[in-house]
mmCIF file of C-alpha atoms and ligand atoms in Angstrom:
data_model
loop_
_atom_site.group_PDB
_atom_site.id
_atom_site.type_symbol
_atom_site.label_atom_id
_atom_site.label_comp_id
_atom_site.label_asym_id
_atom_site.label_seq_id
_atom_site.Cartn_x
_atom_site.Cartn_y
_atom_site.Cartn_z
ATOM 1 C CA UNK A 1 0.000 0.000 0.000
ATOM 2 C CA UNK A 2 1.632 3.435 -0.913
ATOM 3 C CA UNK A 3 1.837 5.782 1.761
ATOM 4 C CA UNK A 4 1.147 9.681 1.294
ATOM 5 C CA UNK A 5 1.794 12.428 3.548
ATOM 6 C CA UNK A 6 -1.042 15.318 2.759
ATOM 7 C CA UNK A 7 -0.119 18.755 5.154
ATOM 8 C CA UNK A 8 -2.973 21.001 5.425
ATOM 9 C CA UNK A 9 -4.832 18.245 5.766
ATOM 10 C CA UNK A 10 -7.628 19.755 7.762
ATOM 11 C CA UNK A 11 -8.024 22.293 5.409
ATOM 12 C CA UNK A 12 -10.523 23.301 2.113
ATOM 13 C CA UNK A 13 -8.030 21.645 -0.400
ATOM 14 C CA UNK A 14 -5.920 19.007 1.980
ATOM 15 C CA UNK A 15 -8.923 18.026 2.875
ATOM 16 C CA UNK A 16 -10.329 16.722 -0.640
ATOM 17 C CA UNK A 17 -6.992 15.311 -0.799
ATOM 18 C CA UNK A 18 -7.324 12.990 1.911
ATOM 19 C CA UNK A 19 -10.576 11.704 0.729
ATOM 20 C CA UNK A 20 -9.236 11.168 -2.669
ATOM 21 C CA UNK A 21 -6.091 9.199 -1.645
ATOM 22 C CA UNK A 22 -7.979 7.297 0.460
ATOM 23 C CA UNK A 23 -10.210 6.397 -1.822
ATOM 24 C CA UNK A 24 -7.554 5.728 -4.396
ATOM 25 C CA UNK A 25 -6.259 2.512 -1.909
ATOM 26 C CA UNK A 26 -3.731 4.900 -0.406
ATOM 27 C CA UNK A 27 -2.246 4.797 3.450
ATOM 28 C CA UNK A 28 -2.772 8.681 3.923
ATOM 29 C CA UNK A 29 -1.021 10.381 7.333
ATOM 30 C CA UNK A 30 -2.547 13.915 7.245
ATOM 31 C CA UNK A 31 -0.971 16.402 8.847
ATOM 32 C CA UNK A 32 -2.329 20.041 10.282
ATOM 33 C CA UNK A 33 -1.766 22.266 13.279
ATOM 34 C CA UNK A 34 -5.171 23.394 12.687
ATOM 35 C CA UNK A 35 -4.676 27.299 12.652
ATOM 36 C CA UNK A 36 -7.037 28.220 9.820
ATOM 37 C CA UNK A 37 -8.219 24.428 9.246
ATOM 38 C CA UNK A 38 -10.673 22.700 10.908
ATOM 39 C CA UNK A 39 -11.379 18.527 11.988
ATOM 40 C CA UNK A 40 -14.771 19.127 11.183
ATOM 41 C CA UNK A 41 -13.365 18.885 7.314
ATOM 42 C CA UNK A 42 -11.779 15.392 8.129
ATOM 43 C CA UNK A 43 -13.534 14.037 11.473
ATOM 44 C CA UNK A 44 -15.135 10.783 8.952
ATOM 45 C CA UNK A 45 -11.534 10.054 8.161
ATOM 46 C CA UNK A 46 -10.501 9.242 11.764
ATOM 47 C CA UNK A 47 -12.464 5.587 12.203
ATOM 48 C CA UNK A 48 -10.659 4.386 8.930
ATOM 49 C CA UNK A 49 -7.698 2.231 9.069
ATOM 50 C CA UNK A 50 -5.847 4.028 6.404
ATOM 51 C CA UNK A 51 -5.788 7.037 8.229
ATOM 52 C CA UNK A 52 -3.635 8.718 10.780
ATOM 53 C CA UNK A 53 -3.346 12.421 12.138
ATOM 54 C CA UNK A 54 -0.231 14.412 12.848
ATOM 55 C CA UNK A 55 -1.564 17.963 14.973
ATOM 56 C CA UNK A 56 2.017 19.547 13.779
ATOM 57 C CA UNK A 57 3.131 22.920 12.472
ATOM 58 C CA UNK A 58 5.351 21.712 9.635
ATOM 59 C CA UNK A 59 7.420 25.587 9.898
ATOM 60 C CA UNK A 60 9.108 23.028 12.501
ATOM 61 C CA UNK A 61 11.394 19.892 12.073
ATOM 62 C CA UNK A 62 8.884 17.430 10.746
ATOM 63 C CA UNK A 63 9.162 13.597 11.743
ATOM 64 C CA UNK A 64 6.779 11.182 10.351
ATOM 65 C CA UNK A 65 7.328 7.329 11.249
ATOM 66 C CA UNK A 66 7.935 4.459 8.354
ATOM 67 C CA UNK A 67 7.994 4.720 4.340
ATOM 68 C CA UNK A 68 6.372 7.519 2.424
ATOM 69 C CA UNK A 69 5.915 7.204 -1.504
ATOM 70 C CA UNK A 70 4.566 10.732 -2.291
ATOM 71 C CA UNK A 71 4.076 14.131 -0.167
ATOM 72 C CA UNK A 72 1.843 16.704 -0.896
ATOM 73 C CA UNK A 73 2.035 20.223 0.887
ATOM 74 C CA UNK A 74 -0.619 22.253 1.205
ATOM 75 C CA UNK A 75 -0.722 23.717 4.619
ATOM 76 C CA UNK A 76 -0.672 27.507 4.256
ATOM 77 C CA UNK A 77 -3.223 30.449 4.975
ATOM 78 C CA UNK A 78 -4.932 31.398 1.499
ATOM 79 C CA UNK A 79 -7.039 33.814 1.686
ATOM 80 C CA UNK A 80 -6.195 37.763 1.713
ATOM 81 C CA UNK A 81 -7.357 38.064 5.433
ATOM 82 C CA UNK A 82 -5.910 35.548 6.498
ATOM 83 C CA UNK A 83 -2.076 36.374 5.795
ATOM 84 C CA UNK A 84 -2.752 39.899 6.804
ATOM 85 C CA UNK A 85 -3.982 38.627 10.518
ATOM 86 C CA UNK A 86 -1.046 36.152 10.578
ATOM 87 C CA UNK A 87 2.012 37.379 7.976
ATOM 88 C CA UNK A 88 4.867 35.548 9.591
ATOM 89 C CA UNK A 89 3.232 32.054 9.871
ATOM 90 C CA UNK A 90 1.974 32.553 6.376
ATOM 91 C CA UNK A 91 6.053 33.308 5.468
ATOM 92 C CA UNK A 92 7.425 30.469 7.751
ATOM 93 C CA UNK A 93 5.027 27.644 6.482
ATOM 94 C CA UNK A 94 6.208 28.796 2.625
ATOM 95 C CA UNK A 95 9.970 28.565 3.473
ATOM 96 C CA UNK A 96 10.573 26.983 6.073
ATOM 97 C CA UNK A 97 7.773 24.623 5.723
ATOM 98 C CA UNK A 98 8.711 23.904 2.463
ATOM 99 C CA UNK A 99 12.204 23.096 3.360
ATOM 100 C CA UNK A 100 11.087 20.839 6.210
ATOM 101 C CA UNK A 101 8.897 19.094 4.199
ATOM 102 C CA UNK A 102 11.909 18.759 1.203
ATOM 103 C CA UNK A 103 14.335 17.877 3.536
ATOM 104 C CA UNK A 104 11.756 15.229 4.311
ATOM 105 C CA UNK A 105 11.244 13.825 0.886
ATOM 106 C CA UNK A 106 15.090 13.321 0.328
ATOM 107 C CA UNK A 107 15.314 11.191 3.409
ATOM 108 C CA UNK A 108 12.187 9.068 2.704
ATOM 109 C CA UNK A 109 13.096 9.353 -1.478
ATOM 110 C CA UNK A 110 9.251 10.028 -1.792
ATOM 111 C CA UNK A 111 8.246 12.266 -4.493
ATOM 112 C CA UNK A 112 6.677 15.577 -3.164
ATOM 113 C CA UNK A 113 4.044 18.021 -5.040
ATOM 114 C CA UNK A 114 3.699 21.532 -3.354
ATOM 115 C CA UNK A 115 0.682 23.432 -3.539
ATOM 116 C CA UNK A 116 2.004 26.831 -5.497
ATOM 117 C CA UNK A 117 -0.195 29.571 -7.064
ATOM 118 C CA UNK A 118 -1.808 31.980 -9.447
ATOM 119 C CA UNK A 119 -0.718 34.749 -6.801
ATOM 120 C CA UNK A 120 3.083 34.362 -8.403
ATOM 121 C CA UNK A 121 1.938 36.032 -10.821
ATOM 122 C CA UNK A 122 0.899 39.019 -8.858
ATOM 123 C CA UNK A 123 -1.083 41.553 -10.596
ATOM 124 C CA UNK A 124 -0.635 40.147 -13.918
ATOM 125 C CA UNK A 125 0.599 42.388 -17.081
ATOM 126 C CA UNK A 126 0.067 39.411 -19.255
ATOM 127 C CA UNK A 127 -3.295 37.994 -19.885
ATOM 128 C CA UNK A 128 -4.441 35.186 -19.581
ATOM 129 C CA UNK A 129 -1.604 33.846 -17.782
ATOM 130 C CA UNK A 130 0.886 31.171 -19.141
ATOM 131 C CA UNK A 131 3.676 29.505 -16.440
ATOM 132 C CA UNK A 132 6.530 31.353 -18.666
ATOM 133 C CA UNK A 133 4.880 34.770 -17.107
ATOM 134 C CA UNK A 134 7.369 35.628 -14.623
ATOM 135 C CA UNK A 135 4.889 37.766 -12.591
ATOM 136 C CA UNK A 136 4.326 41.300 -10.908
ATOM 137 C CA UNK A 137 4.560 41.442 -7.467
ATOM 138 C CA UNK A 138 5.099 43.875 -4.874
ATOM 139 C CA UNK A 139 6.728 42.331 -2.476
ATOM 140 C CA UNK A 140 6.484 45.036 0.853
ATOM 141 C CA UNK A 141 2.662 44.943 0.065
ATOM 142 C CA UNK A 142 -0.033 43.575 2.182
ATOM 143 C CA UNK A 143 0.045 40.156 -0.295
ATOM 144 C CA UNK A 144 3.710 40.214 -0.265
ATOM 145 C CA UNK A 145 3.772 37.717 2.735
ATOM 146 C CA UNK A 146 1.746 35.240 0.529
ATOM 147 C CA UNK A 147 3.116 35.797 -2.924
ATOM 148 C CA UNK A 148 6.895 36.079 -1.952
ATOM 149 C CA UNK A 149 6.801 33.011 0.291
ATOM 150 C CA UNK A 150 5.067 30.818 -2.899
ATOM 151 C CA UNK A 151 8.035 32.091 -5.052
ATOM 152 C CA UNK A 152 10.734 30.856 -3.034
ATOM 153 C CA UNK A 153 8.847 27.635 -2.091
ATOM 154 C CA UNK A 154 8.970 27.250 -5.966
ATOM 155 C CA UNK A 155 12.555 28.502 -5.773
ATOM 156 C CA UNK A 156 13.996 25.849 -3.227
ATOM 157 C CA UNK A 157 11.352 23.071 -5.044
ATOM 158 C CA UNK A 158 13.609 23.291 -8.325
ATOM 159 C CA UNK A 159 16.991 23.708 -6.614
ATOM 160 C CA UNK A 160 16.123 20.229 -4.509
ATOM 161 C CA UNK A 161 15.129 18.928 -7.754
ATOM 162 C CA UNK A 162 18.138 20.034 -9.490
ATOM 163 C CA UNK A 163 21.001 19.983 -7.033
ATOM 164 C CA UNK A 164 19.716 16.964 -5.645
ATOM 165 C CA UNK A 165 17.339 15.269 -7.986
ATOM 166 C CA UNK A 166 14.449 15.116 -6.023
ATOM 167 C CA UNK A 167 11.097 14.248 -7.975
ATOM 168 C CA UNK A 168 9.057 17.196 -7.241
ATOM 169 C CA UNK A 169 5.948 18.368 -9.167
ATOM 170 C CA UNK A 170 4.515 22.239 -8.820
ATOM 171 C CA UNK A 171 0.905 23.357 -9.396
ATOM 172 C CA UNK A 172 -0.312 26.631 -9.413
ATOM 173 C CA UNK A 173 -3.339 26.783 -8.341
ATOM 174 C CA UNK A 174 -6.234 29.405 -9.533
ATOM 175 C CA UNK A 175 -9.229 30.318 -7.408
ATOM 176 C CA UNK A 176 -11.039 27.257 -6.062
ATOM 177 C CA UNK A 177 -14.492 26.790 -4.294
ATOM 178 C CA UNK A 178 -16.290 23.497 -3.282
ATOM 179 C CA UNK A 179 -17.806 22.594 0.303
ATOM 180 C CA UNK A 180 -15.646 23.356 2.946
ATOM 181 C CA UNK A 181 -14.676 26.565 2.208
ATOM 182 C CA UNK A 182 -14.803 28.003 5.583
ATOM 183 C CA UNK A 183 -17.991 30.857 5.120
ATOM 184 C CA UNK A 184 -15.834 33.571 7.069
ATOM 185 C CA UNK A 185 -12.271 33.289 5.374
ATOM 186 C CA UNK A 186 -12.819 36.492 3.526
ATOM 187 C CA UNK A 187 -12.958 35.252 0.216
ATOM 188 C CA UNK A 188 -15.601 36.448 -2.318
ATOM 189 C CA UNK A 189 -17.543 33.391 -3.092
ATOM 190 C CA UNK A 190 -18.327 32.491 0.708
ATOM 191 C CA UNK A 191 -18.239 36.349 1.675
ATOM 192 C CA UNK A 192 -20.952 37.157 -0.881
ATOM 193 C CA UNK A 193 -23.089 33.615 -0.095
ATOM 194 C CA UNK A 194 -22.545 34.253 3.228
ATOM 195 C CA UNK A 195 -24.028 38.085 2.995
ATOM 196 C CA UNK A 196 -26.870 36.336 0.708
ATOM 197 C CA UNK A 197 -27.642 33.844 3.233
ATOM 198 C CA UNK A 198 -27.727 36.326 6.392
ATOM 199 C CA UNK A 199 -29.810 38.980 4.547
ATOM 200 C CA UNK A 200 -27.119 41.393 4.559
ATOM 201 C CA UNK A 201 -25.794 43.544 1.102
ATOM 202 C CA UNK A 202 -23.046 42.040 -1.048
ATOM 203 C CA UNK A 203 -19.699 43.887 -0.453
ATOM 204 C CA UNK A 204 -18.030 44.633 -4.063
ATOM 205 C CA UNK A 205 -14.262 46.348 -3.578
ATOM 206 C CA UNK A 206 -13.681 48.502 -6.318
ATOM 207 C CA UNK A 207 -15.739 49.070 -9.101
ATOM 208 C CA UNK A 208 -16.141 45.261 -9.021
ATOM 209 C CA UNK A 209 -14.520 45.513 -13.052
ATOM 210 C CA UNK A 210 -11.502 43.013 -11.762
ATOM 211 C CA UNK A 211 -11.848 39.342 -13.037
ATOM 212 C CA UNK A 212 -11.587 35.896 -11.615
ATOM 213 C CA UNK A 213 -12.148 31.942 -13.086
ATOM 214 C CA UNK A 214 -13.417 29.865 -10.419
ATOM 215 C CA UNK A 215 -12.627 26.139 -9.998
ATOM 216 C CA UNK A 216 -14.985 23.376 -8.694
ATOM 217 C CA UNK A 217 -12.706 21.891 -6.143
ATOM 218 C CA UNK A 218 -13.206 18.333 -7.681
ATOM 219 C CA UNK A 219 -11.620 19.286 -10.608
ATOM 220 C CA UNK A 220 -8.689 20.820 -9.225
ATOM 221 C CA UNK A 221 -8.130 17.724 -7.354
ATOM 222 C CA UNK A 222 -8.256 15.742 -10.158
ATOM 223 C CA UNK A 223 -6.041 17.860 -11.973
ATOM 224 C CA UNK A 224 -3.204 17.732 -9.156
ATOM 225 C CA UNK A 225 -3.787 14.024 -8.521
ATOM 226 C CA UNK A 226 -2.983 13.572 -12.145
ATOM 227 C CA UNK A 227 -0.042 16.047 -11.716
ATOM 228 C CA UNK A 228 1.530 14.056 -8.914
ATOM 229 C CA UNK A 229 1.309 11.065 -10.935
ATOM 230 C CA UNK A 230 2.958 12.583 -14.020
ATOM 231 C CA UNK A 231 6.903 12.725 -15.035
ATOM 232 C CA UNK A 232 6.784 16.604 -15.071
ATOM 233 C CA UNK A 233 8.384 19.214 -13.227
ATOM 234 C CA UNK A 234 7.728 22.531 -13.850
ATOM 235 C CA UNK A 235 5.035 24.552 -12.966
ATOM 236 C CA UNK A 236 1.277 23.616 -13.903
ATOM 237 C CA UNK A 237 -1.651 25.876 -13.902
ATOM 238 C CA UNK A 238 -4.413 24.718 -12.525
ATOM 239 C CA UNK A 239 -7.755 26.416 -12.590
ATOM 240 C CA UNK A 240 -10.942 26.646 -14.981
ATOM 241 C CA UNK A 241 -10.755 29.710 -17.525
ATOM 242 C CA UNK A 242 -14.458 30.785 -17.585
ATOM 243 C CA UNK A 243 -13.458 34.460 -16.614
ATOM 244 C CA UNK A 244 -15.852 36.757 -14.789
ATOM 245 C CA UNK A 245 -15.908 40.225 -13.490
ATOM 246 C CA UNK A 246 -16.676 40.615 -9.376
ATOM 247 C CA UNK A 247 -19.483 42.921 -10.027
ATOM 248 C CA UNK A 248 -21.231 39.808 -12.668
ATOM 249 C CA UNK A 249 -20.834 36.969 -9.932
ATOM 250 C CA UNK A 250 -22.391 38.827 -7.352
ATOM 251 C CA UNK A 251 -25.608 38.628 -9.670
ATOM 252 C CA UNK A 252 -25.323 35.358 -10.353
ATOM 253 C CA UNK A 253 -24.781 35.103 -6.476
ATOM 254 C CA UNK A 254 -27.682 37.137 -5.693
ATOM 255 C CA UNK A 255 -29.684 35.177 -8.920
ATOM 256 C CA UNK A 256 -28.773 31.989 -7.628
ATOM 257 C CA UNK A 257 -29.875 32.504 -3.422
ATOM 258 C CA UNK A 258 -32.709 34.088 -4.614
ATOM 259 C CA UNK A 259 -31.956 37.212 -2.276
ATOM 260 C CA UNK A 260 -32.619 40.478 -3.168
ATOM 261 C CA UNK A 261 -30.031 41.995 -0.634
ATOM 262 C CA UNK A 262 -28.645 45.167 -2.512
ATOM 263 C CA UNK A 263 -24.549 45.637 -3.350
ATOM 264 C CA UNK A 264 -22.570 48.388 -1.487
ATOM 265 C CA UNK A 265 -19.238 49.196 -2.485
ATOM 266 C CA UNK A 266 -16.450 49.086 -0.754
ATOM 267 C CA UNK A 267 -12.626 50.436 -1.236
ATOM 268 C CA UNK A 268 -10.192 48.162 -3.246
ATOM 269 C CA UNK A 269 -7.696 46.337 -1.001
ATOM 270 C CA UNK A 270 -4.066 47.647 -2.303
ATOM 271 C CA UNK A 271 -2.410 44.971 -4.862
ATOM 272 C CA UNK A 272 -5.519 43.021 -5.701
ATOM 273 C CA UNK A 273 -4.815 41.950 -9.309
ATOM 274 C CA UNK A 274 -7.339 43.315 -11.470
ATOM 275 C CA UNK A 275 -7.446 40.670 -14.089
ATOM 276 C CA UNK A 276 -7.015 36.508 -13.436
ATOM 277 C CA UNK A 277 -7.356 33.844 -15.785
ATOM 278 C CA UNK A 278 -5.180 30.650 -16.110
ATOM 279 C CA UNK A 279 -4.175 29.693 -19.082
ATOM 280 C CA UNK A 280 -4.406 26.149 -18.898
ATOM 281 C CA UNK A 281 -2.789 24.612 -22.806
ATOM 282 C CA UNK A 282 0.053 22.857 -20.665
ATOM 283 C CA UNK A 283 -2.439 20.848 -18.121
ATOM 284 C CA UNK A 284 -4.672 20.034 -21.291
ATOM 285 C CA UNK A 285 -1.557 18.845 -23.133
ATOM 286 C CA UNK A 286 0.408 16.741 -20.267
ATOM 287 C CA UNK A 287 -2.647 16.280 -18.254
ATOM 288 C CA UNK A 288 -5.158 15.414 -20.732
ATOM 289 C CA UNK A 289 -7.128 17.802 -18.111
ATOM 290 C CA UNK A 290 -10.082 20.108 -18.363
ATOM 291 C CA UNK A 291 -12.281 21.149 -15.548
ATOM 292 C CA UNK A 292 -15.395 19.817 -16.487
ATOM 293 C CA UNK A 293 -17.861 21.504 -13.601
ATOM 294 C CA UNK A 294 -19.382 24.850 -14.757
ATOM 295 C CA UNK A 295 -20.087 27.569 -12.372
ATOM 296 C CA UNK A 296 -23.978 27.283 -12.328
ATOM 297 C CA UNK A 297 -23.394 23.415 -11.520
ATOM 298 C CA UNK A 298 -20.750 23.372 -8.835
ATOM 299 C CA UNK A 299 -22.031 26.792 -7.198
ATOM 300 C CA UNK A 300 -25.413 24.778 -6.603
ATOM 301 C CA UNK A 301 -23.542 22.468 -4.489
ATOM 302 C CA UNK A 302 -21.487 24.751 -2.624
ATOM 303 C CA UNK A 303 -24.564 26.757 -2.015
ATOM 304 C CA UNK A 304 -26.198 23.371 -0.189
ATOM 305 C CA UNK A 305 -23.227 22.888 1.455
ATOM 306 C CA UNK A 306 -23.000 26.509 3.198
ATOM 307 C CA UNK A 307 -26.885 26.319 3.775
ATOM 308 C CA UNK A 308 -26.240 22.364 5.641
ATOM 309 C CA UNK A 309 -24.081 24.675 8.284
ATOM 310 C CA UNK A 310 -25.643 26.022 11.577
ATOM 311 C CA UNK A 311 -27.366 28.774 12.610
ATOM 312 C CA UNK A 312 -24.283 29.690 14.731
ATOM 313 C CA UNK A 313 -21.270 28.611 12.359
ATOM 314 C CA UNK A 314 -23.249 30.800 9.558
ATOM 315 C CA UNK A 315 -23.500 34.310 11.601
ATOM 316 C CA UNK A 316 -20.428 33.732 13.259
ATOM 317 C CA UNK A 317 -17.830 36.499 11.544
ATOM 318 C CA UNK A 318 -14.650 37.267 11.742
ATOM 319 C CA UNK A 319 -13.984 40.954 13.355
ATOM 320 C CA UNK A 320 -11.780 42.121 10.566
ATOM 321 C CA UNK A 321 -11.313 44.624 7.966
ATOM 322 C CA UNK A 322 -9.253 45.248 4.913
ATOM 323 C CA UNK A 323 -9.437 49.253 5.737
ATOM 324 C CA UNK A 324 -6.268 49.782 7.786
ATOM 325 C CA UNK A 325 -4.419 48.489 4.900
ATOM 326 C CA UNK A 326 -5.765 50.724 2.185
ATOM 327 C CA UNK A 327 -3.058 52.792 1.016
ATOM 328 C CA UNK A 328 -4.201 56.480 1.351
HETATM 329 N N1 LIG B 401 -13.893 40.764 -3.157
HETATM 330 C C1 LIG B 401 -15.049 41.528 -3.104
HETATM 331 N N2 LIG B 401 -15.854 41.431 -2.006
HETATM 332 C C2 LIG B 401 -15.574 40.609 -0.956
HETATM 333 C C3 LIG B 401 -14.406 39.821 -1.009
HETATM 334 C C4 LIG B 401 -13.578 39.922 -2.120
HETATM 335 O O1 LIG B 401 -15.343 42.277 -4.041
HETATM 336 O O2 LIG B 401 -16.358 40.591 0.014
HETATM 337 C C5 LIG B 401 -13.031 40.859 -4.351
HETATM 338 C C6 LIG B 401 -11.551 41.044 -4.057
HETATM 339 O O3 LIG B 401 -11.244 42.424 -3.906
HETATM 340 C C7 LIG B 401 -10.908 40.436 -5.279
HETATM 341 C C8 LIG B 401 -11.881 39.326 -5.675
HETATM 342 O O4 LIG B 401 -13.108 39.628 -5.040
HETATM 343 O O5 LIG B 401 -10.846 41.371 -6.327
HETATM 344 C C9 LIG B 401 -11.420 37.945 -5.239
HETATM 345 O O6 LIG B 401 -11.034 38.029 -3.914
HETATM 346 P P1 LIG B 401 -10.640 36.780 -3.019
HETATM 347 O O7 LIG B 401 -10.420 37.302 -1.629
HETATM 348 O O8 LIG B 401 -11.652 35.725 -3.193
HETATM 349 O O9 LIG B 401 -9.280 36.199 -3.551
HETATM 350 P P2 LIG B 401 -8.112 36.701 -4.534
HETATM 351 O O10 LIG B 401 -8.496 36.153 -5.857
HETATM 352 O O11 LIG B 401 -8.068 38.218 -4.543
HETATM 353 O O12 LIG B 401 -6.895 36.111 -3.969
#
């Protein structure tokens, strides 16, 4: 039985992860220190016998008993509010994380895929964007913490690969949404369900003219799962290219709730990239991969799933706010 380490595991992506490993036959040791995860997300994994849990914070020496064939690393904070409450974890897990869990690989010889992202490529000049795109990023900015730590994690990945011939695989992943999506992480789609839900009006920043392509979470996973698998080692983009501007999804979020809440409109967070759209050739050529979920199908189930959550878990909100950050 081959063994996979998944960190992150209690988490919106790690999460799927487990439950498609396991599924796949695999031994799967997750691994989380449960900061912005939660074991609600993996609590039906625990009775299984192909399952263990590490509670770890892999920014520290990581030790994990027996073989391991593959690692896949996808603890980090993701969303904009979350690296601006906690920047320095969000750095350490990156680098230091990433080394950890590389330094890791070379003593088990497992392969390791870490989780990268579109937000390499900053706020884009080129459109849509290729893996060749080198990226525009401000790195003293409020998304600098995220952005900067990705590029070096996908700086060390290639120098283990090339100094010491590690088999490592890199996705980039585009903006995601499925079930367990935590409803208070900040992020548009469960900010502006979450407003639909609770009666309360959908909060644009901007002019709500920036763009973003949304990925049905089973997708992605079956994109990296194919990924891992593969002999390539570059960067992959991974996301669904049906572009759409902020101000159009929150109709079709206020269409699809049936709410008639109105739309206020809020200032634009410094550094949020005003147009995103993976261009996706190399994951359809390698791959043979193409999200196959459309937005009206996979926000229908996301919308069940934040509607399944309680009363309390669906008003509770996090006490935060972009505006200290807005540069005057
Ligand atoms: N956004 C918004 N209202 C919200 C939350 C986000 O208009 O309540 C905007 C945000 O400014 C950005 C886009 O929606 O332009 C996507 O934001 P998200 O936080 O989901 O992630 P990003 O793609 O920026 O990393």
């Amino acid at each position: 039985m081959k063994r996979v380490l998944i960190t992150g595991a209690a988490g919106f992506l790690g999460s799927h992860l487990c439950d498609r490993f396991m599924t796949e036959g695999y031994y799967v040791i997750g691994m989380d220190n449960l900061i912005t995860g939660s074991l609600k997300n993996i609590e039906h994994l625990f009775p299984l016998e192909n399952f263990e849990f590490y509670h770890h914070d892999v920014s520290n020496f990581v030790h994990v008993s027996g073989d391991l064939d593959y690692i896949l690393h996808f603890a980090s904070p993701a969303s904009p509010i979350d690296y601006l409450k906690i920047p320095i974890q969000t750095l350490k897990v990156g680098s230091l994380g990433t080394h950890n869990l590389l330094g890791l690989a070379k003593a088990k010889n497992a392969r390791i895929l870490v989780a990268s992202t579109s937000e390499v490529y900053g706020d884009p000049l080129v459109h849509p964007q290729t893996e060749d795109y080198f990226g525009n990023v401000n790195p003293i900015g409020p998304r600098g913490v995220y952005d900067e730590a990705k590029r070096f994690q996908e700086a060390i990945t290639m120098a283990y690969h090339r100094f010491h011939n590690l088999e490592t695989r890199i996705v980039r992943i585009f903006n995601t949404y499925g079930p367990r999506m935590r409803l208070n992480d900040g992020r548009v789609l469960p900010a502006f369900i979450g407003q639909a839900l609770r009666g309360e009006e959908l909060t644009i920043f901007g002019d709500g003219s920036q763009t973003r392509a949304f990925c049905y979470v089973d997708d992605l996973i079956e994109g990296i799962y194919r990924l891992l698998l593969s002999d390539y080692h570059l960067p992959v983009n991974i996301g669904n290219p049906n572009e759409i501007t902020i101000k159009d999804f929150a109709e079709e979020v206020l269409k699809l709730t049936g709410s008639n809440v109105g739309i206020t409109y809020r200032e634009l967070p410094e550094n949020d990239p005003t147009q995103r759209n993976p261009d996706i050739s190399r994951a359809r050529e390698l791959l043979k991969w193409e999200p196959k979920v459309d937005r009206a199908e996979g926000l229908k189930i996301t919308l069940e799933y934040f509607k399944s959550l309680t009363e309390e878990e669906l008003t509770k909100k996090e006490h935060f706010s972009f505006d200290k950050y807005i540069k005057r």
